[in-house]
């Protein structure tokens, strides 16, 4: 299992220490949550912070843009050092164009679905995307409870990907711990994002490695 620890739950006064902790674990990705206070009711951090994070590590920088019209920032995200750019289906009027421009910029393209957005809406774009990120909480905050209906969506998405011949990875984000992570793995997930379950754990490296072993 690929694990992408979410820095939203890290200690922002000790980011380098927390990044180094992740580097010493089995995680290979680092999840960076960008929020604009409009698409979601919270504001987190932006491109200068991602740039600093990217310069401090060779982990894969997995940027999750919880912002309106993320297509405006494709070059900024790439220049900040991100390798994967996740945009919300609900935030893009011209999703196909945004996905193509992310790939043209040299990044992997991820499309994210909010909990109430059906998997079936991806049927005409699934062949173009490198990853689908299923939100298992309503985006905006770490530390929320896993929405169990996500397990049904993972299975539906697995079927859509396998039937279409797409190579897209399935990523799940929100309320992931060892027990919900195991259920996501069984349903067909490839990548797990975890914030609180990692950074609030007594032993964060052990928490990451437990998820990686699923
Ligand atoms: C929520 C963010 C998540 C968040 C996950 O809007 O997209 O990445 O940090 O945090 P946990 O794992 O604590 O739910
Ligand atoms: Zn996220």
Tab-separated table of N, CA and C in Angstrom, residues 19-156:
chain	number	residue	atom	x	y	z
A	19	UNK	N	8.892	16.073	8.355
A	19	UNK	CA	9.215	15.533	7.021
A	19	UNK	C	10.298	14.461	7.152
A	20	UNK	N	11.298	14.728	7.974
A	20	UNK	CA	12.370	13.739	8.180
A	20	UNK	C	11.829	12.459	8.809
A	21	UNK	N	10.848	12.600	9.693
A	21	UNK	CA	10.210	11.412	10.288
A	21	UNK	C	9.581	10.569	9.173
A	22	UNK	N	8.853	11.240	8.254
A	22	UNK	CA	8.210	10.505	7.152
A	22	UNK	C	9.274	9.837	6.279
A	23	UNK	N	10.385	10.534	6.040
A	23	UNK	CA	11.467	9.960	5.215
A	23	UNK	C	12.050	8.708	5.854
A	24	UNK	N	11.960	8.621	7.171
A	24	UNK	CA	12.474	7.449	7.871
A	24	UNK	C	11.450	6.330	8.010
A	25	UNK	N	10.321	6.478	7.315
A	25	UNK	CA	9.259	5.467	7.393
A	25	UNK	C	9.116	4.777	6.037
A	26	UNK	N	8.088	3.936	5.916
A	26	UNK	CA	7.839	3.260	4.633
A	26	UNK	C	7.012	4.102	3.669
A	27	UNK	N	6.637	5.317	4.089
A	27	UNK	CA	5.867	6.185	3.178
A	27	UNK	C	6.775	6.685	2.064
A	28	UNK	N	6.216	6.782	0.863
A	28	UNK	CA	7.000	7.292	-0.263
A	28	UNK	C	6.417	8.590	-0.812
A	29	UNK	N	5.221	8.952	-0.343
A	29	UNK	CA	4.570	10.174	-0.792
A	29	UNK	C	4.356	11.104	0.399
A	30	UNK	N	4.107	12.386	0.073
A	30	UNK	CA	3.783	13.379	1.101
A	30	UNK	C	2.591	14.195	0.586
A	31	UNK	N	1.496	14.184	1.359
A	31	UNK	CA	0.249	14.810	0.912
A	31	UNK	C	0.177	16.257	1.418
A	32	UNK	N	0.018	17.199	0.496
A	32	UNK	CA	-0.006	18.628	0.839
A	32	UNK	C	-1.382	19.204	0.504
A	33	UNK	N	-2.125	19.617	1.529
A	33	UNK	CA	-3.507	20.082	1.380
A	33	UNK	C	-3.574	21.598	1.247
A	34	UNK	N	-3.976	22.076	0.064
A	34	UNK	CA	-4.105	23.513	-0.176
A	34	UNK	C	-5.591	23.880	-0.118
A	35	UNK	N	-5.941	24.854	0.719
A	35	UNK	CA	-7.349	25.260	0.890
A	35	UNK	C	-7.461	26.768	0.697
A	36	UNK	N	-8.561	27.204	0.054
A	36	UNK	CA	-8.694	28.625	-0.287
A	36	UNK	C	-9.745	29.371	0.528
A	37	UNK	N	-10.419	28.693	1.459
A	37	UNK	CA	-11.440	29.384	2.250
A	37	UNK	C	-12.726	29.655	1.476
A	38	UNK	N	-12.806	29.175	0.225
A	38	UNK	CA	-14.009	29.367	-0.605
A	38	UNK	C	-14.567	27.999	-0.992
A	39	UNK	N	-13.715	27.177	-1.601
A	39	UNK	CA	-14.156	25.812	-1.947
A	39	UNK	C	-14.422	25.001	-0.686
A	40	UNK	N	-13.608	25.238	0.335
A	40	UNK	CA	-13.800	24.607	1.652
A	40	UNK	C	-13.768	25.705	2.719
A	41	UNK	N	-14.410	25.453	3.857
A	41	UNK	CA	-14.490	26.514	4.883
A	41	UNK	C	-13.236	26.597	5.756
A	42	UNK	N	-12.068	26.560	5.130
A	42	UNK	CA	-10.823	26.628	5.890
A	42	UNK	C	-9.727	27.096	4.944
A	43	UNK	N	-8.662	27.654	5.500
A	43	UNK	CA	-7.496	28.077	4.716
A	43	UNK	C	-6.284	27.382	5.321
A	44	UNK	N	-5.450	26.767	4.475
A	44	UNK	CA	-4.291	26.050	5.029
A	44	UNK	C	-3.002	26.750	4.628
A	45	UNK	N	-2.337	26.253	3.599
A	45	UNK	CA	-1.075	26.860	3.143
A	45	UNK	C	-1.042	26.821	1.626
A	46	UNK	N	-0.085	27.565	1.064
A	46	UNK	CA	-0.044	27.682	-0.395
A	46	UNK	C	1.308	27.324	-0.990
A	47	UNK	N	1.580	27.889	-2.156
A	47	UNK	CA	2.723	27.458	-2.962
A	47	UNK	C	4.096	27.691	-2.318
A	48	UNK	N	4.346	28.817	-1.636
A	48	UNK	CA	5.676	28.979	-1.027
A	48	UNK	C	5.974	27.891	0.000
A	49	UNK	N	4.951	27.448	0.699
A	49	UNK	CA	5.156	26.395	1.703
A	49	UNK	C	5.419	25.054	1.007
A	50	UNK	N	4.675	24.766	-0.052
A	50	UNK	CA	4.925	23.523	-0.794
A	50	UNK	C	6.345	23.532	-1.366
A	51	UNK	N	6.765	24.696	-1.841
A	51	UNK	CA	8.117	24.802	-2.401
A	51	UNK	C	9.163	24.484	-1.332
A	52	UNK	N	8.962	25.000	-0.140
A	52	UNK	CA	9.900	24.725	0.957
A	52	UNK	C	9.890	23.243	1.310
A	53	UNK	N	8.698	22.660	1.359
A	53	UNK	CA	8.578	21.227	1.681
A	53	UNK	C	9.299	20.394	0.618
A	54	UNK	N	9.021	20.722	-0.652
A	54	UNK	CA	9.607	19.942	-1.755
A	54	UNK	C	11.127	20.026	-1.748
A	55	UNK	N	11.647	21.173	-1.317
A	55	UNK	CA	13.110	21.331	-1.313
A	55	UNK	C	13.755	20.563	-0.162
A	56	UNK	N	12.929	20.124	0.799
A	56	UNK	CA	13.472	19.445	1.978
A	56	UNK	C	13.410	17.927	1.862
A	57	UNK	N	12.915	17.411	0.739
A	57	UNK	CA	12.729	15.963	0.646
A	57	UNK	C	12.687	15.480	-0.796
A	58	UNK	N	12.971	14.187	-0.971
A	58	UNK	CA	12.787	13.588	-2.295
A	58	UNK	C	11.529	12.715	-2.327
A	59	UNK	N	10.686	12.812	-1.297
A	59	UNK	CA	9.394	12.111	-1.324
A	59	UNK	C	8.554	12.670	-2.475
A	60	UNK	N	7.627	11.861	-2.976
A	60	UNK	CA	6.706	12.310	-4.031
A	60	UNK	C	5.730	13.327	-3.424
A	61	UNK	N	5.716	14.532	-3.987
A	61	UNK	CA	4.835	15.584	-3.459
A	61	UNK	C	3.465	15.473	-4.130
A	62	UNK	N	2.484	15.140	-3.292
A	62	UNK	CA	1.113	14.819	-3.704
A	62	UNK	C	0.239	16.006	-3.270
A	63	UNK	N	0.004	16.942	-4.209
A	63	UNK	CA	-0.717	18.175	-3.859
A	63	UNK	C	-2.219	17.999	-4.066
A	64	UNK	N	-2.997	18.308	-3.040
A	64	UNK	CA	-4.462	18.198	-3.076
A	64	UNK	C	-5.031	19.611	-3.009
A	65	UNK	N	-5.549	20.074	-4.168
A	65	UNK	CA	-6.009	21.455	-4.280
A	65	UNK	C	-7.494	21.558	-3.946
A	66	UNK	N	-7.792	22.010	-2.739
A	66	UNK	CA	-9.203	22.230	-2.356
A	66	UNK	C	-9.516	23.692	-2.595
A	67	UNK	N	-9.529	24.049	-3.873
A	67	UNK	CA	-9.711	25.450	-4.263
A	67	UNK	C	-10.638	25.517	-5.478
A	68	UNK	N	-11.238	26.677	-5.669
A	68	UNK	CA	-12.088	26.917	-6.827
A	68	UNK	C	-11.196	27.128	-8.046
A	69	UNK	N	-11.564	26.518	-9.153
A	69	UNK	CA	-10.886	26.735	-10.435
A	69	UNK	C	-9.369	26.497	-10.363
A	70	UNK	N	-8.963	25.292	-9.965
A	70	UNK	CA	-7.527	25.017	-9.768
A	70	UNK	C	-6.709	25.072	-11.050
A	71	UNK	N	-7.384	25.029	-12.204
A	71	UNK	CA	-6.676	25.097	-13.484
A	71	UNK	C	-5.851	26.370	-13.624
A	72	UNK	N	-6.193	27.412	-12.857
A	72	UNK	CA	-5.428	28.669	-12.898
A	72	UNK	C	-4.024	28.501	-12.338
A	73	UNK	N	-3.800	27.443	-11.572
A	73	UNK	CA	-2.548	27.334	-10.813
A	73	UNK	C	-1.674	26.140	-11.210
A	74	UNK	N	-1.921	25.580	-12.384
A	74	UNK	CA	-1.149	24.390	-12.791
A	74	UNK	C	0.359	24.698	-12.791
A	75	UNK	N	0.749	25.810	-13.406
A	75	UNK	CA	2.182	26.129	-13.467
A	75	UNK	C	2.738	26.418	-12.076
A	76	UNK	N	1.953	27.093	-11.249
A	76	UNK	CA	2.417	27.422	-9.887
A	76	UNK	C	2.642	26.154	-9.064
A	77	UNK	N	1.763	25.173	-9.233
A	77	UNK	CA	1.895	23.919	-8.487
A	77	UNK	C	3.131	23.168	-8.971
A	78	UNK	N	3.310	23.115	-10.287
A	78	UNK	CA	4.502	22.456	-10.850
A	78	UNK	C	5.780	23.167	-10.390
A	79	UNK	N	5.783	24.506	-10.456
A	79	UNK	CA	6.980	25.259	-10.072
A	79	UNK	C	7.292	25.119	-8.583
A	80	UNK	N	6.259	24.830	-7.790
A	80	UNK	CA	6.485	24.623	-6.352
A	80	UNK	C	7.135	23.268	-6.087
A	81	UNK	N	7.137	22.393	-7.091
A	81	UNK	CA	7.828	21.109	-6.940
A	81	UNK	C	6.913	19.915	-6.767
A	82	UNK	N	5.606	20.094	-7.013
A	82	UNK	CA	4.681	18.959	-6.869
A	82	UNK	C	4.861	17.976	-8.027
A	83	UNK	N	4.665	16.697	-7.716
A	83	UNK	CA	4.718	15.653	-8.748
A	83	UNK	C	3.326	15.213	-9.181
A	84	UNK	N	2.373	15.325	-8.258
A	84	UNK	CA	0.991	14.939	-8.534
A	84	UNK	C	0.104	16.131	-8.179
A	85	UNK	N	-0.839	16.463	-9.070
A	85	UNK	CA	-1.776	17.555	-8.773
A	85	UNK	C	-3.188	16.981	-8.792
A	86	UNK	N	-3.811	16.984	-7.615
A	86	UNK	CA	-5.198	16.516	-7.468
A	86	UNK	C	-6.135	17.710	-7.512
A	87	UNK	N	-7.063	17.701	-8.464
A	87	UNK	CA	-8.061	18.774	-8.536
A	87	UNK	C	-9.441	18.191	-8.276
A	88	UNK	N	-10.311	18.978	-7.692
A	88	UNK	CA	-11.665	18.487	-7.415
A	88	UNK	C	-12.531	18.557	-8.665
A	89	UNK	N	-13.257	17.475	-8.909
A	89	UNK	CA	-14.282	17.455	-9.965
A	89	UNK	C	-15.215	18.654	-9.795
A	90	UNK	N	-15.584	18.926	-8.514
A	90	UNK	CA	-16.573	19.968	-8.230
A	90	UNK	C	-16.007	21.376	-8.424
A	91	UNK	N	-14.669	21.489	-8.554
A	91	UNK	CA	-14.054	22.815	-8.667
A	91	UNK	C	-13.678	23.188	-10.090
A	92	UNK	N	-13.919	22.272	-11.047
A	92	UNK	CA	-13.476	22.494	-12.436
A	92	UNK	C	-14.658	22.493	-13.394
A	93	UNK	N	-14.842	23.581	-14.120
A	93	UNK	CA	-15.882	23.598	-15.152
A	93	UNK	C	-15.407	22.805	-16.372
A	94	UNK	N	-14.129	22.933	-16.686
A	94	UNK	CA	-13.578	22.249	-17.868
A	94	UNK	C	-12.528	21.239	-17.411
A	95	UNK	N	-13.010	20.168	-16.795
A	95	UNK	CA	-12.119	19.188	-16.180
A	95	UNK	C	-11.156	18.561	-17.190
A	96	UNK	N	-11.647	18.252	-18.378
A	96	UNK	CA	-10.787	17.613	-19.381
A	96	UNK	C	-9.591	18.509	-19.708
A	97	UNK	N	-9.853	19.789	-19.889
A	97	UNK	CA	-8.768	20.728	-20.191
A	97	UNK	C	-7.770	20.803	-19.038
A	98	UNK	N	-8.275	20.838	-17.818
A	98	UNK	CA	-7.386	20.945	-16.648
A	98	UNK	C	-6.502	19.700	-16.547
A	99	UNK	N	-7.105	18.522	-16.747
A	99	UNK	CA	-6.331	17.269	-16.667
A	99	UNK	C	-5.223	17.267	-17.730
A	100	UNK	N	-5.573	17.686	-18.945
A	100	UNK	CA	-4.549	17.706	-20.008
A	100	UNK	C	-3.447	18.697	-19.666
A	101	UNK	N	-3.804	19.845	-19.084
A	101	UNK	CA	-2.763	20.846	-18.809
A	101	UNK	C	-1.871	20.402	-17.654
A	102	UNK	N	-2.401	19.641	-16.704
A	102	UNK	CA	-1.560	19.109	-15.616
A	102	UNK	C	-0.525	18.162	-16.212
A	103	UNK	N	-0.983	17.294	-17.126
A	103	UNK	CA	-0.063	16.323	-17.729
A	103	UNK	C	0.957	17.030	-18.638
A	104	UNK	N	0.495	18.056	-19.354
A	104	UNK	CA	1.415	18.805	-20.228
A	104	UNK	C	2.480	19.523	-19.406
A	105	UNK	N	2.135	19.845	-18.155
A	105	UNK	CA	3.107	20.518	-17.272
A	105	UNK	C	4.092	19.520	-16.665
A	106	UNK	N	3.896	18.237	-16.952
A	106	UNK	CA	4.848	17.229	-16.479
A	106	UNK	C	4.484	16.585	-15.157
A	107	UNK	N	3.243	16.802	-14.693
A	107	UNK	CA	2.815	16.178	-13.431
A	107	UNK	C	1.827	15.045	-13.717
A	108	UNK	N	1.609	14.211	-12.708
A	108	UNK	CA	0.540	13.219	-12.761
A	108	UNK	C	-0.767	13.939	-12.414
A	109	UNK	N	-1.858	13.553	-13.093
A	109	UNK	CA	-3.142	14.217	-12.878
A	109	UNK	C	-4.069	13.368	-12.023
A	110	UNK	N	-4.530	13.946	-10.920
A	110	UNK	CA	-5.502	13.284	-10.065
A	110	UNK	C	-6.814	14.050	-10.064
A	111	UNK	N	-7.924	13.317	-10.090
A	111	UNK	CA	-9.242	13.950	-9.964
A	111	UNK	C	-9.867	13.485	-8.653
A	112	UNK	N	-10.359	14.450	-7.884
A	112	UNK	CA	-10.888	14.184	-6.545
A	112	UNK	C	-12.403	14.316	-6.531
A	113	UNK	N	-13.059	13.387	-5.836
A	113	UNK	CA	-14.522	13.447	-5.684
A	113	UNK	C	-14.895	13.675	-4.219
A	114	UNK	N	-15.770	14.640	-3.983
A	114	UNK	CA	-16.351	14.825	-2.649
A	114	UNK	C	-17.251	13.635	-2.314
A	115	UNK	N	-17.594	13.460	-1.040
A	115	UNK	CA	-18.393	12.286	-0.657
A	115	UNK	C	-19.716	12.144	-1.415
A	116	UNK	N	-20.351	13.245	-1.788
A	116	UNK	CA	-21.663	13.143	-2.439
A	116	UNK	C	-21.591	13.098	-3.959
A	117	UNK	N	-20.382	13.118	-4.514
A	117	UNK	CA	-20.237	13.104	-5.975
A	117	UNK	C	-20.066	11.661	-6.464
A	118	UNK	N	-20.946	11.208	-7.360
A	118	UNK	CA	-20.916	9.798	-7.791
A	118	UNK	C	-19.708	9.445	-8.654
A	119	UNK	N	-19.195	8.251	-8.465
A	119	UNK	CA	-18.085	7.708	-9.250
A	119	UNK	C	-18.433	7.671	-10.746
A	120	UNK	N	-19.705	7.407	-11.060
A	120	UNK	CA	-20.122	7.262	-12.460
A	120	UNK	C	-19.821	8.513	-13.288
A	121	UNK	N	-19.701	9.674	-12.645
A	121	UNK	CA	-19.417	10.914	-13.379
A	121	UNK	C	-18.025	10.917	-13.997
A	122	UNK	N	-17.200	9.942	-13.607
A	122	UNK	CA	-15.833	9.885	-14.140
A	122	UNK	C	-15.712	9.040	-15.400
A	123	UNK	N	-16.819	8.439	-15.860
A	123	UNK	CA	-16.686	7.437	-16.925
A	123	UNK	C	-16.045	7.990	-18.190
A	124	UNK	N	-16.212	9.275	-18.497
A	124	UNK	CA	-15.644	9.823	-19.730
A	124	UNK	C	-14.256	10.448	-19.553
A	125	UNK	N	-13.701	10.376	-18.355
A	125	UNK	CA	-12.369	10.958	-18.121
A	125	UNK	C	-11.414	9.927	-17.525
A	126	UNK	N	-11.934	8.766	-17.147
A	126	UNK	CA	-11.115	7.804	-16.397
A	126	UNK	C	-9.870	7.364	-17.177
A	127	UNK	N	-9.972	7.310	-18.505
A	127	UNK	CA	-8.822	6.899	-19.318
A	127	UNK	C	-7.720	7.941	-19.376
A	128	UNK	N	-8.018	9.166	-18.955
A	128	UNK	CA	-7.043	10.261	-19.041
A	128	UNK	C	-6.345	10.555	-17.719
A	129	UNK	N	-6.835	9.986	-16.619
A	129	UNK	CA	-6.289	10.392	-15.316
A	129	UNK	C	-5.331	9.346	-14.751
A	130	UNK	N	-4.383	9.823	-13.970
A	130	UNK	CA	-3.408	8.927	-13.336
A	130	UNK	C	-3.895	8.447	-11.972
A	131	UNK	N	-4.841	9.182	-11.388
A	131	UNK	CA	-5.313	8.813	-10.054
A	131	UNK	C	-6.702	9.416	-9.821
A	132	UNK	N	-7.500	8.705	-9.044
A	132	UNK	CA	-8.760	9.266	-8.540
A	132	UNK	C	-8.650	9.287	-7.024
A	133	UNK	N	-8.914	10.452	-6.447
A	133	UNK	CA	-8.883	10.608	-4.993
A	133	UNK	C	-10.324	10.664	-4.489
A	134	UNK	N	-10.701	9.658	-3.729
A	134	UNK	CA	-12.044	9.641	-3.148
A	134	UNK	C	-11.986	10.244	-1.748
A	135	UNK	N	-12.732	11.310	-1.540
A	135	UNK	CA	-12.799	11.910	-0.192
A	135	UNK	C	-13.702	11.051	0.679
A	136	UNK	N	-13.160	10.637	1.818
A	136	UNK	CA	-13.947	9.848	2.763
A	136	UNK	C	-14.369	10.684	3.969
A	137	UNK	N	-14.178	12.011	3.846
A	137	UNK	CA	-14.782	13.012	4.750
A	137	UNK	C	-15.120	14.205	3.861
A	138	UNK	N	-15.910	15.139	4.381
A	138	UNK	CA	-16.095	16.384	3.642
A	138	UNK	C	-14.828	17.209	3.829
A	139	UNK	N	-14.200	17.648	2.710
A	139	UNK	CA	-12.879	18.262	2.817
A	139	UNK	C	-12.899	19.578	3.594
A	140	UNK	N	-11.760	19.880	4.201
A	140	UNK	CA	-11.616	21.145	4.929
A	140	UNK	C	-10.883	20.993	6.250
A	141	UNK	N	-10.972	19.814	6.847
A	141	UNK	CA	-10.391	19.635	8.179
A	141	UNK	C	-9.842	18.225	8.333
A	142	UNK	N	-8.780	18.113	9.120
A	142	UNK	CA	-8.301	16.779	9.492
A	142	UNK	C	-9.050	16.343	10.744
A	143	UNK	N	-8.914	15.075	11.079
A	143	UNK	CA	-9.495	14.580	12.328
A	143	UNK	C	-10.979	14.258	12.286
A	144	UNK	N	-11.586	14.164	11.102
A	144	UNK	CA	-13.013	13.816	11.013
A	144	UNK	C	-13.182	12.295	10.873
A	145	UNK	N	-14.437	11.843	11.047
A	145	UNK	CA	-14.693	10.393	10.980
A	145	UNK	C	-14.924	9.931	9.545
A	146	UNK	N	-14.410	8.764	9.257
A	146	UNK	CA	-14.530	8.105	7.959
A	146	UNK	C	-16.007	7.893	7.600
A	147	UNK	N	-16.384	8.297	6.388
A	147	UNK	CA	-17.749	8.075	5.891
A	147	UNK	C	-17.790	6.690	5.230
A	148	UNK	N	-18.582	5.786	5.800
A	148	UNK	CA	-18.495	4.379	5.410
A	148	UNK	C	-18.957	4.104	3.977
A	149	UNK	N	-19.812	4.958	3.443
A	149	UNK	CA	-20.273	4.756	2.059
A	149	UNK	C	-19.101	4.788	1.063
A	150	UNK	N	-17.974	5.380	1.503
A	150	UNK	CA	-16.786	5.426	0.632
A	150	UNK	C	-16.388	4.026	0.170
A	151	UNK	N	-16.614	3.021	1.017
A	151	UNK	CA	-16.223	1.647	0.661
A	151	UNK	C	-16.976	1.174	-0.583
A	152	UNK	N	-18.233	1.568	-0.695
A	152	UNK	CA	-19.029	1.234	-1.888
A	152	UNK	C	-18.440	1.938	-3.109
A	153	UNK	N	-18.035	3.211	-2.905
A	153	UNK	CA	-17.483	3.984	-4.024
A	153	UNK	C	-16.140	3.411	-4.485
A	154	UNK	N	-15.320	2.938	-3.545
A	154	UNK	CA	-14.033	2.334	-3.933
A	154	UNK	C	-14.292	1.120	-4.830
A	155	UNK	N	-15.243	0.291	-4.431
A	155	UNK	CA	-15.550	-0.911	-5.225
A	155	UNK	C	-16.078	-0.519	-6.609
A	156	UNK	N	-16.945	0.502	-6.666
A	156	UNK	CA	-17.471	0.957	-7.964
A	156	UNK	C	-16.340	1.472	-8.854
